[in-house]
Short mmCIF file of N, CA and C in Angstrom, two decimals:
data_model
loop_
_atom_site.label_atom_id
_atom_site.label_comp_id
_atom_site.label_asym_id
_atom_site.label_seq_id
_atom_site.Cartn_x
_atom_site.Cartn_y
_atom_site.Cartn_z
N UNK Q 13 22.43 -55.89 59.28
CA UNK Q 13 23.56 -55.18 58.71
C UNK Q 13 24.75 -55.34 59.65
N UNK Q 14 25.83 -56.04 59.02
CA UNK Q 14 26.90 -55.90 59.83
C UNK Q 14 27.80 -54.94 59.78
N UNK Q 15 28.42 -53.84 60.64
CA UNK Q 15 29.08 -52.91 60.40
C UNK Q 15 30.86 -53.51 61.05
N UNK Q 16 31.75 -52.69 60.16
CA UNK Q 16 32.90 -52.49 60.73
C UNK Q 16 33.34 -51.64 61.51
N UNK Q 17 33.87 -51.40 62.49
CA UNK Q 17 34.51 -49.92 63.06
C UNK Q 17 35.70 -49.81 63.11
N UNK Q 18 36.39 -48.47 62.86
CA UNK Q 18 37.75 -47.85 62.62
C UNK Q 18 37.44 -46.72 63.27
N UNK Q 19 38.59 -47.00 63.86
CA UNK Q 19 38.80 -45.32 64.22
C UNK Q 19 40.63 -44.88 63.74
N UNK Q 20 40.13 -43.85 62.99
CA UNK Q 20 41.69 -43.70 62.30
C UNK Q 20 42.14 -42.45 62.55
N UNK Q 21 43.21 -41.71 62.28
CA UNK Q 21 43.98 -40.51 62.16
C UNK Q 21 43.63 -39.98 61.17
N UNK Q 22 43.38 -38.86 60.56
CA UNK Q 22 43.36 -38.41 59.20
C UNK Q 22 44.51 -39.00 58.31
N UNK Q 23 45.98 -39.17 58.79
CA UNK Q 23 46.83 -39.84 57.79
C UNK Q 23 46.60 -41.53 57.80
N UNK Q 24 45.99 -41.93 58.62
CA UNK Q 24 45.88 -43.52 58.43
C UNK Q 24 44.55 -43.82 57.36
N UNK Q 25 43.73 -42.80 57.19
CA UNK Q 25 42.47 -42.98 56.24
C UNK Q 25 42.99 -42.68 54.73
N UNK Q 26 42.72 -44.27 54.09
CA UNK Q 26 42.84 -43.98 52.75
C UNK Q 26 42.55 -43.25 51.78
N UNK Q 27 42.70 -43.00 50.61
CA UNK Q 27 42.11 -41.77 49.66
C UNK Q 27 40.77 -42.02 49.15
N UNK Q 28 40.34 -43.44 49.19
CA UNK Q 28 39.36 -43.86 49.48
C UNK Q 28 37.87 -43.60 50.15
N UNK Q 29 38.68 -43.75 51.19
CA UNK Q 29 37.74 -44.02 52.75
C UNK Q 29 37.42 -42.39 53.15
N UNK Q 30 38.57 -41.10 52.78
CA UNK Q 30 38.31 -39.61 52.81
C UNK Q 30 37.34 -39.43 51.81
N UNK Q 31 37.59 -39.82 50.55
CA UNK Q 31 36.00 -39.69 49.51
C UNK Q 31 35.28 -40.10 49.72
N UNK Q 32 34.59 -40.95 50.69
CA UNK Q 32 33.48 -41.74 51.08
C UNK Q 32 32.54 -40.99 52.30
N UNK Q 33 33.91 -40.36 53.29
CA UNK Q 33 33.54 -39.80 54.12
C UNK Q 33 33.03 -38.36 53.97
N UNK Q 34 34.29 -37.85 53.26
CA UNK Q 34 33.40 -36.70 52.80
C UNK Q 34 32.30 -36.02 51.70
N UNK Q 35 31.87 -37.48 50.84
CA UNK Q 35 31.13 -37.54 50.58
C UNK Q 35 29.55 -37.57 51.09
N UNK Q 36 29.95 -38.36 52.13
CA UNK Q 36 28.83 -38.89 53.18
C UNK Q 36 28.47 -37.44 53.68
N UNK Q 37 29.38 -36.92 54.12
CA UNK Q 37 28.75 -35.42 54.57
C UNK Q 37 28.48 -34.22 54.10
N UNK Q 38 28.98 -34.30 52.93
CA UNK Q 38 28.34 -33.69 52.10
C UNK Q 38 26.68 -33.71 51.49
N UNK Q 39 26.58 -35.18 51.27
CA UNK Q 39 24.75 -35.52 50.96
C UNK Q 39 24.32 -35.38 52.38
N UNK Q 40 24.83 -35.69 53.47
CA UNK Q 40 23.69 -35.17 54.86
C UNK Q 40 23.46 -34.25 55.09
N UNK Q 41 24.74 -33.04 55.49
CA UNK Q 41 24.94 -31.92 55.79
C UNK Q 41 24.44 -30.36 54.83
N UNK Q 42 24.90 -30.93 53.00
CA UNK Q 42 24.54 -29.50 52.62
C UNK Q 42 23.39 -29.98 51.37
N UNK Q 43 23.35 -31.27 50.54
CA UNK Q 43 22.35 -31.81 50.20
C UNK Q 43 20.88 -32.20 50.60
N UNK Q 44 20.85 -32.93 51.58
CA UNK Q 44 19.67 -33.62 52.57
C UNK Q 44 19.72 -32.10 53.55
N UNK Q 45 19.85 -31.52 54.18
CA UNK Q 45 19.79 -30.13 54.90
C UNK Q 45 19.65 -28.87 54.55
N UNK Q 46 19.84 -29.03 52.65
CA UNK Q 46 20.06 -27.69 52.16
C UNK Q 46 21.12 -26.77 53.07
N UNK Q 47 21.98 -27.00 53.22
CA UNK Q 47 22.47 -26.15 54.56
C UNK Q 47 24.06 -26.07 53.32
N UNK Q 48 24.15 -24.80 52.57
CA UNK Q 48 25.69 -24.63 52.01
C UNK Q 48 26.70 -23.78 52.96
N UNK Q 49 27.92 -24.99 53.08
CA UNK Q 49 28.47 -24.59 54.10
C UNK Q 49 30.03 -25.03 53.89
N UNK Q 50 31.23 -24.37 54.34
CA UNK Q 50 32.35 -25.34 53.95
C UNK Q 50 32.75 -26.30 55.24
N UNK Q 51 31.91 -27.48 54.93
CA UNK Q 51 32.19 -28.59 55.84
C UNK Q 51 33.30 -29.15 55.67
N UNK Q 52 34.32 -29.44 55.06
CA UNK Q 52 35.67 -29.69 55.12
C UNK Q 52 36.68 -28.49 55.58
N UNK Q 53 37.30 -28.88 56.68
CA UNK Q 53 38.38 -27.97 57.49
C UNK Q 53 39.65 -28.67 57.89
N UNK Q 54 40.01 -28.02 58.73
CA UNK Q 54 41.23 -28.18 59.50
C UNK Q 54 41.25 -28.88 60.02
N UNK Q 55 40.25 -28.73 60.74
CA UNK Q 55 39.76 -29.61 62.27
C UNK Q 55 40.06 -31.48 61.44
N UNK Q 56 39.43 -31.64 60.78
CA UNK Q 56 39.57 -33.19 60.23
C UNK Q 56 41.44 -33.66 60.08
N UNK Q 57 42.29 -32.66 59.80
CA UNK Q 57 43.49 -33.21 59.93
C UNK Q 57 43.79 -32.84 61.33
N UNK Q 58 43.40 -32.43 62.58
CA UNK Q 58 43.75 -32.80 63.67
C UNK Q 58 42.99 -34.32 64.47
N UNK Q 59 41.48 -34.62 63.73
CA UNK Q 59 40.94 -35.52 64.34
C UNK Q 59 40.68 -36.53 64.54
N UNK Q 60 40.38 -37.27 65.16
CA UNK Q 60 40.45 -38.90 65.06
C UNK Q 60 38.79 -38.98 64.66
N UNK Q 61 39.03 -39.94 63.10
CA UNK Q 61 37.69 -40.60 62.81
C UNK Q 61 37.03 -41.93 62.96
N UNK Q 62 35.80 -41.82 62.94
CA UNK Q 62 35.39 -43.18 63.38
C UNK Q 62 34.31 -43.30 61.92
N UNK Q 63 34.98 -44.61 61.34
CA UNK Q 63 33.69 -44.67 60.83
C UNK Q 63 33.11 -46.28 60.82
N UNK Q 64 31.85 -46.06 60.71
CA UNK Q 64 31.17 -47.80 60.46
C UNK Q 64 31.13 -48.04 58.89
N UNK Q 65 31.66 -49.37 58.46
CA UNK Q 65 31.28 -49.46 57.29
C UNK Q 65 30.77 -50.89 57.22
N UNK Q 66 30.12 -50.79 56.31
CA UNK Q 66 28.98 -52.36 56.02
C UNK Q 66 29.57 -52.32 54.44
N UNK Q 67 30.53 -53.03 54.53
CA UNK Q 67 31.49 -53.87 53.40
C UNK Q 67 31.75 -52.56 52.87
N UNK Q 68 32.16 -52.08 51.70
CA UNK Q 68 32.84 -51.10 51.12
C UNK Q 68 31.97 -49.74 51.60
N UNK Q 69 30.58 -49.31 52.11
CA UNK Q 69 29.84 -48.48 51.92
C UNK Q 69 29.73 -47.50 53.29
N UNK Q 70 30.01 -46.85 53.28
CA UNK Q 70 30.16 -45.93 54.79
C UNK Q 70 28.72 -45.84 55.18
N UNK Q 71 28.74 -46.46 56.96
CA UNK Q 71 27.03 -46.39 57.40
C UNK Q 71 27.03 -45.54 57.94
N UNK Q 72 28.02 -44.76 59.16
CA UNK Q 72 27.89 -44.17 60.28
C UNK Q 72 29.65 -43.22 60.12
N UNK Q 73 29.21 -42.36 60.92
CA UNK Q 73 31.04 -41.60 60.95
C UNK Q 73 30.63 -40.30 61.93
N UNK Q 74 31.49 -40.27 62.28
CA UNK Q 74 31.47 -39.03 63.23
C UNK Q 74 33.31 -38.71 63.36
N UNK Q 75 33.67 -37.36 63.94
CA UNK Q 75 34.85 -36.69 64.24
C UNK Q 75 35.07 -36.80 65.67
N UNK Q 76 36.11 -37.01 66.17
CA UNK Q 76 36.52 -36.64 67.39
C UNK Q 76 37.83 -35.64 67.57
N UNK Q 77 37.24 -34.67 68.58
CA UNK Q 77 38.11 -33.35 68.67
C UNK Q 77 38.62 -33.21 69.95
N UNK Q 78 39.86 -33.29 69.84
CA UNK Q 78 40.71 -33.17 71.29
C UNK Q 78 40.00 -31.50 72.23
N UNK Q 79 40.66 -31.45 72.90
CA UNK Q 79 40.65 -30.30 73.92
C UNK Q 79 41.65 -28.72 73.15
N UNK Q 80 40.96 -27.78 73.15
CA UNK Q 80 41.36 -27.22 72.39
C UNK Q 80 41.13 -26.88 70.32
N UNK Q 81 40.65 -27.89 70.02
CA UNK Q 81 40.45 -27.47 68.94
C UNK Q 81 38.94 -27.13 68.25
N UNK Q 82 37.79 -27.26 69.16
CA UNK Q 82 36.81 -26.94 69.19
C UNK Q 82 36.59 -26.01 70.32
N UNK Q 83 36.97 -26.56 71.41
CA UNK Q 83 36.68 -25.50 72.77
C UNK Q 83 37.63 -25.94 73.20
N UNK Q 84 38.24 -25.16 74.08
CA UNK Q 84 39.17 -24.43 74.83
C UNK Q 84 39.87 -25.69 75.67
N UNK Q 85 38.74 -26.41 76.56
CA UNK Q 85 39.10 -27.16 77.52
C UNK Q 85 38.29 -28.62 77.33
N UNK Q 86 37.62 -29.00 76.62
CA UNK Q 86 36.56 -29.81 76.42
C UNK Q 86 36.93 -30.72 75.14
N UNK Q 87 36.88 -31.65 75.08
CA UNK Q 87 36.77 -32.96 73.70
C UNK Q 87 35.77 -32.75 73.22
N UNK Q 88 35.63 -33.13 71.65
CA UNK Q 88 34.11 -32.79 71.41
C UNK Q 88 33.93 -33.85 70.05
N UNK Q 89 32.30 -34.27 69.84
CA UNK Q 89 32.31 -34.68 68.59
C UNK Q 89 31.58 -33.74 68.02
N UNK Q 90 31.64 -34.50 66.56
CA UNK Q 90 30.97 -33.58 65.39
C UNK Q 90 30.77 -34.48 64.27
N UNK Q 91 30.45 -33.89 63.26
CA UNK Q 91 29.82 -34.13 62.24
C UNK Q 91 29.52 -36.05 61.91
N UNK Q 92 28.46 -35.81 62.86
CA UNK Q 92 28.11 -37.14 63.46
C UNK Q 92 26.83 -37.39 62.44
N UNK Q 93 26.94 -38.56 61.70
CA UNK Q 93 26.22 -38.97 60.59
C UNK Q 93 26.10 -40.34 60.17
N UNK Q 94 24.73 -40.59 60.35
CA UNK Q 94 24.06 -42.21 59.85
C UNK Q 94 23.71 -41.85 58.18
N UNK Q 95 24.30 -42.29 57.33
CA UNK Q 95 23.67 -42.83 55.28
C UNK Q 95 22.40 -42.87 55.84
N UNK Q 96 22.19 -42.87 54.78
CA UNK Q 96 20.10 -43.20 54.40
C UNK Q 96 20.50 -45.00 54.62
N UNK Q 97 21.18 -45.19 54.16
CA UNK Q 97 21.17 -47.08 53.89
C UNK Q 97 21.39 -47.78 55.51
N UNK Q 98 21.86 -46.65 56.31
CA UNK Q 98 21.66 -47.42 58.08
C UNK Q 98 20.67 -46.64 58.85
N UNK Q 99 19.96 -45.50 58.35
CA UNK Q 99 18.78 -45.36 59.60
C UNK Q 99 18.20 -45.96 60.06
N UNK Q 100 17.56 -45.44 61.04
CA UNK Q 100 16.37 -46.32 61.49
C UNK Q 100 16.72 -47.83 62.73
N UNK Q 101 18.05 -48.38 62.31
CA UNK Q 101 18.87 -49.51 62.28
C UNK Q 101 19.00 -49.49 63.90
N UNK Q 102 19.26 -47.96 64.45
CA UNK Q 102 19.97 -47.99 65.76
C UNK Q 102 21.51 -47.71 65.58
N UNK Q 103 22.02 -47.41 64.90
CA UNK Q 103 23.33 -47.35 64.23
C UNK Q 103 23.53 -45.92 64.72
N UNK Q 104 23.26 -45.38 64.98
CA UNK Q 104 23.65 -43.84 65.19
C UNK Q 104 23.41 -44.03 67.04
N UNK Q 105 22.80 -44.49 67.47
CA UNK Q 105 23.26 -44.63 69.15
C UNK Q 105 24.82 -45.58 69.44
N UNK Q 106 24.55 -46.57 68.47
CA UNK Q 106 26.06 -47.50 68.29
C UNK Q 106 27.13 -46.13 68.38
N UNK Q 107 26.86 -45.59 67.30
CA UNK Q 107 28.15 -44.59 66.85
C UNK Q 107 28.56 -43.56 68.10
N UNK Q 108 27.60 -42.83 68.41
CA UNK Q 108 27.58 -42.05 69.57
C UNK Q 108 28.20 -42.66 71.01
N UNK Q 109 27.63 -43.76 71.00
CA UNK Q 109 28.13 -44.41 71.72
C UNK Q 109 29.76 -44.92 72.39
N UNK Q 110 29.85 -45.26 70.94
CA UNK Q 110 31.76 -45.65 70.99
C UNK Q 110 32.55 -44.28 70.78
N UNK Q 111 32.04 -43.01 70.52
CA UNK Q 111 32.47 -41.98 70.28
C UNK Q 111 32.95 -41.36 71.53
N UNK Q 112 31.57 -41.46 72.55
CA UNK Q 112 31.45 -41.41 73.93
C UNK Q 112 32.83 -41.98 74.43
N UNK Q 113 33.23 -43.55 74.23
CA UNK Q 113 33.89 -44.45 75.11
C UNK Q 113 35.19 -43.88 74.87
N UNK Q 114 35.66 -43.75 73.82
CA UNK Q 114 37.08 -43.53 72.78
C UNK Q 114 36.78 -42.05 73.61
N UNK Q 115 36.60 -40.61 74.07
CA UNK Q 115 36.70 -39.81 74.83
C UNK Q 115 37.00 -40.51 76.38
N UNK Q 116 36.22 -41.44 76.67
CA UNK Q 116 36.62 -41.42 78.13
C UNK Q 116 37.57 -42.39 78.71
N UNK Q 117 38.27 -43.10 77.46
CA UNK Q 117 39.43 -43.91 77.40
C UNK Q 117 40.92 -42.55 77.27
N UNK Q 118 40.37 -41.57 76.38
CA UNK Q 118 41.33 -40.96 76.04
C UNK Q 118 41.77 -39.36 77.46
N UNK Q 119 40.27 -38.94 77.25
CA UNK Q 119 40.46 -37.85 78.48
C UNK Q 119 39.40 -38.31 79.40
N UNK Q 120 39.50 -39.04 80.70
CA UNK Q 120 38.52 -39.63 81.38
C UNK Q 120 38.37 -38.63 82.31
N UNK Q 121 38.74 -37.26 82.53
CA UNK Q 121 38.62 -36.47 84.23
C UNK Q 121 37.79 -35.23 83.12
N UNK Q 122 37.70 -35.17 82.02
CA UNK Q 122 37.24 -34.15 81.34
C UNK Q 122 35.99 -34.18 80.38
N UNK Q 123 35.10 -33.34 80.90
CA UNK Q 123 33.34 -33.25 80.13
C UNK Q 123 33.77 -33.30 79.06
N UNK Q 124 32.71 -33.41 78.47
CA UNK Q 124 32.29 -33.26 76.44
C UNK Q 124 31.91 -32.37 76.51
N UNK Q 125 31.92 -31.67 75.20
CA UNK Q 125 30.91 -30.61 74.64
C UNK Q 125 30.37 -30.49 73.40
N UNK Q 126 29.31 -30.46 73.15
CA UNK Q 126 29.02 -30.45 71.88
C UNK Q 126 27.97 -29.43 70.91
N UNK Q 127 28.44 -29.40 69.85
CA UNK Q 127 27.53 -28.33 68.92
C UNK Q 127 26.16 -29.20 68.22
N UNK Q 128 24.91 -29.03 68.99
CA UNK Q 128 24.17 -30.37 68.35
C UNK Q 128 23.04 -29.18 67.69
N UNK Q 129 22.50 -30.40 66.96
CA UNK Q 129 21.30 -29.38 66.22
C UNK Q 129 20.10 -29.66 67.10
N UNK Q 130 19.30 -28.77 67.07
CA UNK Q 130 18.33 -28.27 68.04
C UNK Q 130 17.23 -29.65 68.73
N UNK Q 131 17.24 -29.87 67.26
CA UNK Q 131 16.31 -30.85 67.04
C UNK Q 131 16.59 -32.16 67.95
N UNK Q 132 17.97 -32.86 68.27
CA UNK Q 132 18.02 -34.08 68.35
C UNK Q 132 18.48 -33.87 69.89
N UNK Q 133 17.79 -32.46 70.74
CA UNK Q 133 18.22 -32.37 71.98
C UNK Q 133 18.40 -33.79 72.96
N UNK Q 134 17.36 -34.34 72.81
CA UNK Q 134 16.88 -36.01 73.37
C UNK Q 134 17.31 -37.23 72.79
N UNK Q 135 18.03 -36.80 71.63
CA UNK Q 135 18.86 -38.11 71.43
C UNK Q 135 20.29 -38.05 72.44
N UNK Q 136 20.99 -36.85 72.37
CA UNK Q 136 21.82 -36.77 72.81
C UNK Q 136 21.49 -36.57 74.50
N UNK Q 137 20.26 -35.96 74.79
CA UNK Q 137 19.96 -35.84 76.22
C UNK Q 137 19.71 -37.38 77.12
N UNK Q 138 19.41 -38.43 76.13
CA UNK Q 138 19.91 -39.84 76.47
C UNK Q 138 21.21 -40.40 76.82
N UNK Q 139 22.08 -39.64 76.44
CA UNK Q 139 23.46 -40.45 76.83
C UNK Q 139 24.20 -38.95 77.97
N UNK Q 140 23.06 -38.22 78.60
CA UNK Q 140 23.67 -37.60 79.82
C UNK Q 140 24.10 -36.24 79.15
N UNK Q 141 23.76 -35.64 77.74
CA UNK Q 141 23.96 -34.07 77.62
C UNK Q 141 23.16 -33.55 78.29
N UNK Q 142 23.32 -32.30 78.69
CA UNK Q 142 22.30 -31.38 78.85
C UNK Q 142 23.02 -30.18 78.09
N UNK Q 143 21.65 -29.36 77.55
CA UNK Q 143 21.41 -27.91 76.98
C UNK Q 143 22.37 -26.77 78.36
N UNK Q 144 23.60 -26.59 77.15
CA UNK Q 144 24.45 -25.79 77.98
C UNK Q 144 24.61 -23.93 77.44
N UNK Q 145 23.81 -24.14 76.15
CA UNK Q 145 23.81 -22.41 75.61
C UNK Q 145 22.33 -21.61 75.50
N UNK Q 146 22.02 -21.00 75.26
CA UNK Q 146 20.90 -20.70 74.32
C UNK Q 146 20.44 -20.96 73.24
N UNK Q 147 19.60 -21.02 71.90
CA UNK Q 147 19.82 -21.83 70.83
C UNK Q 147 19.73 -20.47 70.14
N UNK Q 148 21.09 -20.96 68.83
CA UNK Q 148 21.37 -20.12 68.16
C UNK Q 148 21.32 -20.76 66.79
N UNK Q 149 21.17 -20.04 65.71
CA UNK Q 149 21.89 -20.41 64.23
C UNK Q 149 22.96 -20.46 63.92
N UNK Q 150 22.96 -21.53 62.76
CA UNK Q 150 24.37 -21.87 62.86
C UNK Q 150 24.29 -22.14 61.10
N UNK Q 151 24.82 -21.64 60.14
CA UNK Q 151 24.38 -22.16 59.05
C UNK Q 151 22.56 -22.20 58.16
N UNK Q 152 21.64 -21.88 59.21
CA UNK Q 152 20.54 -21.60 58.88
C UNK Q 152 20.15 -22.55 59.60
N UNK Q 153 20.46 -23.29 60.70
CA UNK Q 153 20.09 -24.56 61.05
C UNK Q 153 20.00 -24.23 62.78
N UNK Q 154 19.23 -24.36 63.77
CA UNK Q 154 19.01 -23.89 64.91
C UNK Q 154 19.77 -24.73 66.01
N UNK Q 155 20.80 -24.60 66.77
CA UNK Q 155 21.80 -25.44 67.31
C UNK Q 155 21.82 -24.65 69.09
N UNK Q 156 22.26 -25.90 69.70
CA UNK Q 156 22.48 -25.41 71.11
C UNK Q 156 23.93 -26.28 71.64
N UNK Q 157 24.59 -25.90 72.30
CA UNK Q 157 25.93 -26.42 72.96
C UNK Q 157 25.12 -27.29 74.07
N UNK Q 158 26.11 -27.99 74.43
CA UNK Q 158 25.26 -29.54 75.06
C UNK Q 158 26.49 -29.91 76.25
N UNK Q 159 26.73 -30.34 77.14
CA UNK Q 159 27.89 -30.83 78.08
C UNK Q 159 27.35 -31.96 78.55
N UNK Q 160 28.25 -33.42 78.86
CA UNK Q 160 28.02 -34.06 79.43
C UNK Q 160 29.37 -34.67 80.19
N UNK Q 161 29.02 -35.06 81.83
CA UNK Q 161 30.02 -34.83 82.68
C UNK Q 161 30.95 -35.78 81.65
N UNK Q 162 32.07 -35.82 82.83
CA UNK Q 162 33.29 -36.95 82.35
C UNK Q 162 32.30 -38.08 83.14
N UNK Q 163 32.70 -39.40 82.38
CA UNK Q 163 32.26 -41.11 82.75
C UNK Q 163 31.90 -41.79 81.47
N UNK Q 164 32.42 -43.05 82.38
CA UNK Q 164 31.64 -44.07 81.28
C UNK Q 164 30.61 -43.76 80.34
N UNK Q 165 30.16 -44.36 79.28
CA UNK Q 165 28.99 -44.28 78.89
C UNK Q 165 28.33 -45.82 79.12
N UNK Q 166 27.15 -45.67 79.67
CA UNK Q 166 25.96 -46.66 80.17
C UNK Q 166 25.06 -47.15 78.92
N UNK Q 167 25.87 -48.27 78.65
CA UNK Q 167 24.97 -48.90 77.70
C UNK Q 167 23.73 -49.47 77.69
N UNK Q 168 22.52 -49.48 77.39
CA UNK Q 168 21.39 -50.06 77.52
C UNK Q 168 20.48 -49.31 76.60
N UNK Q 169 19.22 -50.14 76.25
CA UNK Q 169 18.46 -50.25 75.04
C UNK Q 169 17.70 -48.78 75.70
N UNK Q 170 17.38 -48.15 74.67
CA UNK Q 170 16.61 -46.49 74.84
C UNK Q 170 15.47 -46.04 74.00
N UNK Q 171 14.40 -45.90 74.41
CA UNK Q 171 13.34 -45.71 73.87
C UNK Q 171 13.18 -44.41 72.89
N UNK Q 172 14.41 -43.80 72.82
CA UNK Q 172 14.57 -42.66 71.33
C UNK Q 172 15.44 -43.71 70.80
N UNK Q 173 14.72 -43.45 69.13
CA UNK Q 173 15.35 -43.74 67.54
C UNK Q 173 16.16 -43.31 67.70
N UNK Q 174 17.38 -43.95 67.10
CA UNK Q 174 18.28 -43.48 66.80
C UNK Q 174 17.86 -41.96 65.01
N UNK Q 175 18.80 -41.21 65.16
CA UNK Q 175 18.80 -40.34 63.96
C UNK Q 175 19.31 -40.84 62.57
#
């Protein structure tokens, strides 16, 4: 599967490419999760998106959130999501990955933080999070805050699946 990557502004994403996306998270998030929730906000017209696409079809996408609009002092991603049509692929360490880089190109002296679900502590504990809250609910779904310092991200092959 060959993917494309973009990373756009909310006004540079076509009317298109926003129905695709928020489509996409809609079947992961409140479909595939049962989880009803209003996943479209604000936050998406402040954020820079990334998405992978394999010719017209969105594989991968995630949000990136400056300092301040999730937490206080910290960049953060979110609603970080592989289709059914790229699991399995490794496509979701790709994504995480460049999500990672595009933070430490943009704020390089400043940690991440992130709202992850409980479950994928070790996907993300691969690229240098660690468990920074207690685990709480969030939507019906069991979540913990995660920090990982400011740096590069260290590319190399990892013995967790991607999600």
């Amino acid at each position: 599967m060959t993917i494309h990557w973009q990373w756009r502004s909310y006004a540079e994403l076509s009317p298109l490419q926003i129905h695709s996306i928020f489509a996409a998270r809609q079947a992961v998030f409140i479909v595939e999760q049962a989880c009803p929730y209003p996943d479209i906000d604000s936050k998406d017209l402040r954020a820079l998106h990334l998405a992978g696409w394999s010719g017209d079809q969105l594989a991968a996408y995630l949000r990136l959130l400056a300092p301040g609009v999730s937490y206080p002092e910290e960049p953060s991603l979110g609603r970080i999501i592989t289709t059914k049509m790229a699991r399995g692929t490794g496509i979701g360490r790709e994504l995480v990955a460049r999500g990672l880089e595009k933070i430490y190109e943009l704020y390089p002296t400043l940690p991440t933080r992130i709202g992850a679900q409980a479950h994928l502590h070790k996907f993300y504990g691969s690229f240098g999070f660690v468990q920074s809250s207690e685990p709480y609910d969030e939507d019906g779904i069991m979540h913990i805050e995660m920090m990982r310092p400011a740096g590069p991200v260290l590319r190399s092959p990892h013995p967790n699946p991607s999600p």
